[in-house]
Amino acid sequence: MRAGRYVEAVTDAAFDLAPGECLVLVGESGCGKSVLASALLGLLPGNAETAGSALLDDGLDLLAAAEPTLARTVRGRRVGLVPQSPAAHLTPVRTVRAHLAETVRALTRTSRAALPEAVGAAADRAAFPRTHLDRHPHELSGGLAQRAATALALVGGAPLLLADEPTTGLDRELVERTVDELRAHTRDGRALLMITHDLAAAARIADTVAVMYAGRLVELTPAREFFGTPGPRHPYARGLLAALPEREFTPLPGSPPALGDLPPGCAFAARCPAVGPACAERPAFTDGLACHHPDGPDPRLPEPARA
């Protein structure tokens, strides 16, 4: 709620995620991607409200589950979280070894005698060097802090892993290493939902791409089609790809509307070169697309003059 009124931070978000699959949710900052992840784990602010459902394979609805259920049986055990800014989620006065030992004790039945090796094995799963286990968070590089957070997320063997902007602040080599490590965790049947604004990282890891704009999904498509042929169909998604340095390096004009002040009709209309009368109505999300003029004029082209 904002200034006495409700803000619809995420609406009409519908997708399936199968074991062994990676779905990447992309979009500009502030479009609602991280809000969606927080909703799935019951980590929204106290005044937030949710509707709809988010079902695990046994039918448990994450959006309807009570806090004790989420705390005792879901977080860490069934859904692991690699948070944005992992260093901020690590206790500064505790070493990585202490973090991992506490998590291993909480989520597994490891005996005290077997705990040291279990901690080492947890570090190994995320390629975190055992030689750095006794370091504190402030002694870690951004990449090592990310691996520590990943190691913690994997301790419980959760079948679903949420990675919220896991490559923020990393150089390109570390970005590629991080997404490769995350992708490796889907090979034993885990599912991965990665949230990012880095399309190059998404191209490296995704099976499916979901594009979010102003709190709504506007396109959902296989990654091979999104990054290859025929390419994305929504003008916003096509504009995102055109902005990549390795492509046209042509930025999208304008900026997204504030979630608390969305325009009527299509939220992308003010930035879209193919806007027309139909865009005064909000497009429905049908067959993986929310657009009145799919495959219309390329967003890189100048907007036609209007009388």
Short mmCIF file of C-alpha atoms in Angstrom, two decimals:
data_model
loop_
_atom_site.label_atom_id
_atom_site.label_comp_id
_atom_site.label_asym_id
_atom_site.label_seq_id
_atom_site.Cartn_x
_atom_site.Cartn_y
_atom_site.Cartn_z
CA MET A 1 0.00 0.00 0.00
CA ARG A 2 1.31 3.46 -0.88
CA ALA A 3 -0.11 6.82 0.25
CA GLY A 4 -3.35 5.17 1.33
CA ARG A 5 -3.83 3.19 -1.87
CA TYR A 6 -2.81 -0.15 -3.27
CA VAL A 7 0.04 -0.63 -5.70
CA GLU A 8 -0.21 -3.67 -7.94
CA ALA A 9 3.45 -4.63 -7.97
CA VAL A 10 2.92 -7.91 -9.88
CA THR A 11 -0.19 -8.98 -11.79
CA ASP A 12 -1.07 -11.76 -14.22
CA ALA A 13 2.16 -13.72 -13.63
CA ALA A 14 1.52 -17.28 -14.82
CA PHE A 15 4.12 -19.88 -15.77
CA ASP A 16 5.19 -23.48 -15.15
CA LEU A 17 8.67 -24.61 -14.12
CA ALA A 18 9.59 -28.28 -14.50
CA PRO A 19 12.32 -30.26 -12.70
CA GLY A 20 15.67 -29.79 -14.42
CA GLU A 21 14.50 -26.61 -16.15
CA CYS A 22 15.78 -23.04 -15.88
CA LEU A 23 13.34 -20.18 -16.35
CA VAL A 24 14.89 -16.71 -16.45
CA LEU A 25 12.75 -13.69 -15.58
CA VAL A 26 14.10 -10.53 -17.23
CA GLY A 27 13.17 -6.87 -17.30
CA GLU A 28 14.37 -3.44 -16.28
CA SER A 29 14.93 -2.58 -12.64
CA GLY A 30 11.74 -1.84 -10.70
CA CYS A 31 9.44 -3.97 -12.87
CA GLY A 32 8.46 -6.32 -10.04
CA LYS A 33 10.82 -9.27 -10.56
CA SER A 34 12.16 -9.39 -6.99
CA VAL A 35 8.69 -8.81 -5.57
CA LEU A 36 7.61 -12.02 -7.28
CA ALA A 37 10.47 -13.98 -5.67
CA SER A 38 9.67 -12.52 -2.25
CA ALA A 39 6.02 -13.50 -2.66
CA LEU A 40 6.95 -17.11 -3.39
CA LEU A 41 8.88 -17.33 -0.11
CA GLY A 42 6.44 -15.36 2.03
CA LEU A 43 8.93 -12.53 2.49
CA LEU A 44 6.75 -9.59 1.47
CA PRO A 45 6.13 -6.67 3.88
CA GLY A 46 3.37 -7.16 6.42
CA ASN A 47 0.94 -4.86 4.61
CA ALA A 48 1.28 -6.70 1.28
CA GLU A 49 -1.53 -8.87 -0.06
CA THR A 50 -1.36 -11.75 -2.53
CA ALA A 51 -3.93 -13.49 -4.69
CA GLY A 52 -3.82 -16.51 -6.95
CA SER A 53 -1.67 -19.57 -6.31
CA ALA A 54 1.90 -20.82 -6.56
CA LEU A 55 1.82 -24.61 -6.42
CA LEU A 56 4.66 -27.00 -5.67
CA ASP A 57 4.56 -30.50 -7.14
CA ASP A 58 2.61 -31.92 -4.17
CA GLY A 59 -0.02 -29.19 -4.34
CA LEU A 60 1.29 -26.99 -1.53
CA ASP A 61 0.31 -23.40 -2.31
CA LEU A 62 3.17 -21.09 -1.36
CA LEU A 63 0.94 -18.02 -1.45
CA ALA A 64 -1.58 -19.56 0.95
CA ALA A 65 0.84 -21.39 3.27
CA ALA A 66 1.09 -20.18 6.86
CA GLU A 67 4.35 -18.71 8.14
CA PRO A 68 5.18 -21.76 10.33
CA THR A 69 4.88 -24.00 7.26
CA LEU A 70 7.10 -21.73 5.19
CA ALA A 71 9.69 -21.44 7.96
CA ARG A 72 9.83 -25.12 8.92
CA THR A 73 9.27 -27.02 5.70
CA VAL A 74 9.69 -24.71 2.70
CA ARG A 75 12.51 -22.17 3.02
CA GLY A 76 15.83 -23.88 2.52
CA ARG A 77 14.29 -27.34 2.36
CA ARG A 78 11.97 -27.13 -0.63
CA VAL A 79 12.85 -23.71 -2.01
CA GLY A 80 16.38 -22.34 -1.75
CA LEU A 81 17.19 -18.65 -2.19
CA VAL A 82 20.34 -17.09 -3.60
CA PRO A 83 19.67 -13.49 -2.58
CA GLN A 84 20.54 -10.28 -4.31
CA SER A 85 23.53 -8.65 -2.54
CA PRO A 86 24.53 -11.85 -0.70
CA ALA A 87 27.04 -10.11 1.55
CA ALA A 88 24.16 -8.19 3.12
CA HIS A 89 22.53 -11.51 4.10
CA LEU A 90 25.63 -12.89 5.82
CA THR A 91 26.21 -12.07 9.49
CA PRO A 92 29.36 -9.90 9.47
CA VAL A 93 30.83 -11.31 12.72
CA ARG A 94 30.55 -14.95 11.65
CA THR A 95 32.74 -16.90 9.27
CA VAL A 96 31.50 -18.74 6.22
CA ARG A 97 32.22 -22.00 8.04
CA ALA A 98 29.97 -20.93 10.93
CA HIS A 99 27.18 -19.97 8.52
CA LEU A 100 27.38 -23.30 6.73
CA ALA A 101 27.63 -25.34 9.95
CA GLU A 102 24.51 -23.72 11.37
CA THR A 103 22.58 -24.30 8.13
CA VAL A 104 23.74 -27.92 7.83
CA ARG A 105 22.64 -28.60 11.44
CA ALA A 106 19.26 -26.94 10.85
CA LEU A 107 18.40 -28.61 7.55
CA THR A 108 20.03 -32.04 7.72
CA ARG A 109 20.54 -34.89 10.19
CA THR A 110 24.30 -34.65 10.07
CA SER A 111 26.00 -35.83 13.27
CA ARG A 112 28.43 -33.62 15.15
CA ALA A 113 31.32 -35.88 14.11
CA ALA A 114 30.39 -35.64 10.43
CA LEU A 115 29.71 -31.90 10.49
CA PRO A 116 33.18 -30.69 9.38
CA GLU A 117 33.15 -32.81 6.23
CA ALA A 118 29.50 -31.90 5.54
CA VAL A 119 30.46 -28.22 5.67
CA GLY A 120 33.32 -28.84 3.27
CA ALA A 121 31.04 -30.75 0.91
CA ALA A 122 28.51 -27.91 0.99
CA ALA A 123 31.27 -25.47 0.01
CA ASP A 124 32.40 -27.78 -2.78
CA ARG A 125 28.90 -27.88 -4.32
CA ALA A 126 29.07 -24.13 -4.94
CA ALA A 127 32.79 -24.13 -5.87
CA PHE A 128 33.56 -22.14 -2.72
CA PRO A 129 37.22 -22.81 -1.74
CA ARG A 130 37.63 -24.65 1.55
CA THR A 131 40.70 -22.51 2.20
CA HIS A 132 38.38 -19.49 2.60
CA LEU A 133 35.86 -21.05 4.98
CA ASP A 134 37.26 -19.21 8.00
CA ARG A 135 36.93 -15.80 6.40
CA HIS A 136 34.29 -13.26 7.37
CA PRO A 137 31.94 -11.72 4.78
CA HIS A 138 33.93 -8.49 4.51
CA GLU A 139 37.00 -10.53 3.57
CA LEU A 140 35.30 -12.03 0.51
CA SER A 141 35.20 -10.71 -3.03
CA GLY A 142 31.82 -10.26 -4.66
CA GLY A 143 32.18 -13.53 -6.49
CA LEU A 144 33.11 -15.47 -3.34
CA ALA A 145 30.25 -13.91 -1.39
CA GLN A 146 27.94 -15.06 -4.18
CA ARG A 147 29.30 -18.60 -3.97
CA ALA A 148 28.90 -18.61 -0.19
CA ALA A 149 25.25 -17.61 -0.59
CA THR A 150 24.78 -20.30 -3.22
CA ALA A 151 26.33 -22.92 -0.94
CA LEU A 152 23.90 -21.96 1.83
CA ALA A 153 20.95 -22.15 -0.58
CA LEU A 154 21.90 -25.67 -1.66
CA VAL A 155 22.44 -27.23 1.77
CA GLY A 156 18.88 -28.50 2.13
CA GLY A 157 18.77 -30.07 -1.32
CA ALA A 158 15.80 -27.90 -2.26
CA PRO A 159 14.17 -29.02 -5.54
CA LEU A 160 13.56 -25.37 -6.47
CA LEU A 161 16.26 -22.71 -6.40
CA LEU A 162 15.46 -18.99 -6.69
CA ALA A 163 18.41 -16.84 -7.73
CA ASP A 164 17.60 -13.12 -7.44
CA GLU A 165 20.04 -11.02 -9.51
CA PRO A 166 22.91 -13.40 -8.69
CA THR A 167 25.37 -11.64 -11.03
CA THR A 168 24.91 -8.03 -9.95
CA GLY A 169 28.25 -6.24 -9.55
CA LEU A 170 30.33 -9.07 -11.03
CA ASP A 171 32.66 -8.73 -13.99
CA ARG A 172 31.84 -10.71 -17.11
CA GLU A 173 34.14 -13.64 -16.28
CA LEU A 174 32.52 -14.05 -12.87
CA VAL A 175 29.07 -13.65 -14.39
CA GLU A 176 29.71 -16.55 -16.73
CA ARG A 177 31.21 -18.70 -13.99
CA THR A 178 28.29 -17.98 -11.66
CA VAL A 179 25.57 -18.81 -14.17
CA ASP A 180 27.42 -21.97 -15.21
CA GLU A 181 27.50 -23.08 -11.57
CA LEU A 182 23.80 -22.33 -11.15
CA ARG A 183 22.97 -24.19 -14.34
CA ALA A 184 24.89 -27.22 -13.07
CA HIS A 185 22.44 -27.52 -10.18
CA THR A 186 19.57 -28.29 -12.58
CA ARG A 187 21.26 -31.42 -13.91
CA ASP A 188 20.11 -33.56 -10.98
CA GLY A 189 16.47 -32.59 -11.36
CA ARG A 190 16.40 -29.28 -9.53
CA ALA A 191 14.46 -26.40 -11.05
CA LEU A 192 15.94 -22.91 -11.24
CA LEU A 193 14.13 -19.57 -11.40
CA MET A 194 16.70 -16.86 -12.06
CA ILE A 195 15.82 -13.18 -11.93
CA THR A 196 18.10 -10.83 -13.81
CA HIS A 197 18.35 -7.77 -16.01
CA ASP A 198 21.46 -9.26 -17.66
CA LEU A 199 20.29 -10.69 -20.99
CA ALA A 200 23.74 -12.04 -21.82
CA ALA A 201 23.62 -14.13 -18.63
CA ALA A 202 20.07 -15.19 -19.48
CA ALA A 203 21.13 -16.37 -22.92
CA ARG A 204 23.80 -18.57 -21.33
CA ILE A 205 21.55 -20.36 -18.87
CA ALA A 206 17.84 -20.20 -19.78
CA ASP A 207 15.52 -22.86 -21.15
CA THR A 208 12.61 -20.43 -21.03
CA VAL A 209 12.56 -16.63 -20.91
CA ALA A 210 9.82 -14.63 -19.19
CA VAL A 211 9.83 -10.88 -19.84
CA MET A 212 8.27 -8.59 -17.25
CA TYR A 213 7.30 -4.96 -17.79
CA ALA A 214 5.61 -2.69 -15.27
CA GLY A 215 4.62 -5.60 -13.04
CA ARG A 216 3.19 -7.85 -15.79
CA LEU A 217 4.52 -10.68 -17.89
CA VAL A 218 4.46 -9.52 -21.51
CA GLU A 219 6.19 -12.50 -23.15
CA LEU A 220 6.96 -16.10 -22.27
CA THR A 221 8.91 -18.09 -24.83
CA PRO A 222 11.60 -20.78 -25.25
CA ALA A 223 15.09 -19.31 -24.92
CA ARG A 224 16.24 -20.76 -28.24
CA GLU A 225 13.50 -18.77 -30.00
CA PHE A 226 13.96 -15.64 -27.91
CA PHE A 227 17.70 -15.35 -28.54
CA GLY A 228 17.68 -16.99 -31.97
CA THR A 229 15.02 -17.37 -34.62
CA PRO A 230 12.36 -16.01 -34.86
CA GLY A 231 13.30 -13.83 -31.87
CA PRO A 232 11.00 -12.17 -29.34
CA ARG A 233 7.61 -10.94 -30.50
CA HIS A 234 6.89 -8.16 -28.00
CA PRO A 235 8.29 -4.74 -28.96
CA TYR A 236 9.70 -4.27 -25.45
CA ALA A 237 11.54 -7.60 -25.52
CA ARG A 238 12.90 -6.82 -28.98
CA GLY A 239 14.08 -3.46 -27.72
CA LEU A 240 15.88 -5.09 -24.78
CA LEU A 241 17.82 -7.32 -27.15
CA ALA A 242 18.65 -4.41 -29.46
CA ALA A 243 20.20 -2.57 -26.50
CA LEU A 244 22.84 -5.27 -25.95
CA PRO A 245 26.41 -4.15 -26.79
CA GLU A 246 26.96 -7.27 -28.87
CA ARG A 247 23.87 -6.47 -30.92
CA GLU A 248 22.72 -3.00 -31.96
CA PHE A 249 23.64 -1.19 -28.73
CA THR A 250 20.55 0.99 -29.21
CA PRO A 251 18.95 1.86 -25.86
CA LEU A 252 15.21 1.89 -25.43
CA PRO A 253 13.88 5.45 -25.25
CA GLY A 254 12.20 6.66 -22.08
CA SER A 255 11.77 4.74 -18.85
CA PRO A 256 9.17 2.40 -17.33
CA PRO A 257 6.20 3.93 -15.51
CA ALA A 258 6.11 3.80 -11.71
CA LEU A 259 4.15 0.79 -10.48
CA GLY A 260 2.03 3.13 -8.39
CA ASP A 261 1.15 5.31 -11.36
CA LEU A 262 0.49 2.98 -14.28
CA PRO A 263 -1.19 4.48 -17.34
CA PRO A 264 -4.47 3.08 -18.66
CA GLY A 265 -4.17 0.54 -21.43
CA CYS A 266 -0.81 -0.87 -22.45
CA ALA A 267 1.91 0.24 -20.03
CA PHE A 268 4.52 0.18 -22.81
CA ALA A 269 2.53 2.36 -25.21
CA ALA A 270 4.41 5.58 -24.40
CA ARG A 271 7.71 3.97 -25.45
CA CYS A 272 6.46 1.86 -28.36
CA PRO A 273 6.92 3.05 -31.98
CA ALA A 274 4.03 0.88 -33.14
CA VAL A 275 1.46 2.26 -30.72
CA GLY A 276 -2.06 2.46 -32.13
CA PRO A 277 -5.66 2.97 -31.06
CA ALA A 278 -5.95 -0.60 -29.74
CA CYS A 279 -3.24 0.16 -27.18
CA ALA A 280 -5.70 2.25 -25.19
CA GLU A 281 -6.94 -1.11 -23.93
CA ARG A 282 -4.81 -3.32 -21.70
CA PRO A 283 -3.72 -6.34 -23.77
CA ALA A 284 -4.54 -9.79 -22.44
CA PHE A 285 -1.75 -12.31 -21.91
CA THR A 286 -2.59 -14.98 -24.48
CA ASP A 287 -0.38 -17.76 -25.86
CA GLY A 288 2.68 -16.36 -24.14
CA LEU A 289 2.23 -12.75 -25.26
CA ALA A 290 0.55 -9.55 -24.09
CA CYS A 291 0.55 -7.22 -27.09
CA HIS A 292 -1.97 -5.79 -29.57
CA HIS A 293 0.56 -5.70 -32.42
CA PRO A 294 3.04 -8.58 -32.10
CA ASP A 295 5.87 -8.63 -34.64
CA GLY A 296 5.12 -4.98 -35.46
CA PRO A 297 7.68 -2.30 -36.41
CA ASP A 298 11.13 -2.73 -34.93
CA PRO A 299 11.51 -0.61 -31.73
CA ARG A 300 14.90 0.58 -33.03
CA LEU A 301 13.18 2.49 -35.83
CA PRO A 302 12.18 6.13 -35.23
CA GLU A 303 8.58 6.68 -34.31
CA PRO A 304 6.44 7.71 -37.27
CA ALA A 305 5.38 11.35 -37.38
CA ARG A 306 1.84 12.00 -36.26
CA ALA A 307 -0.46 14.73 -37.44
#
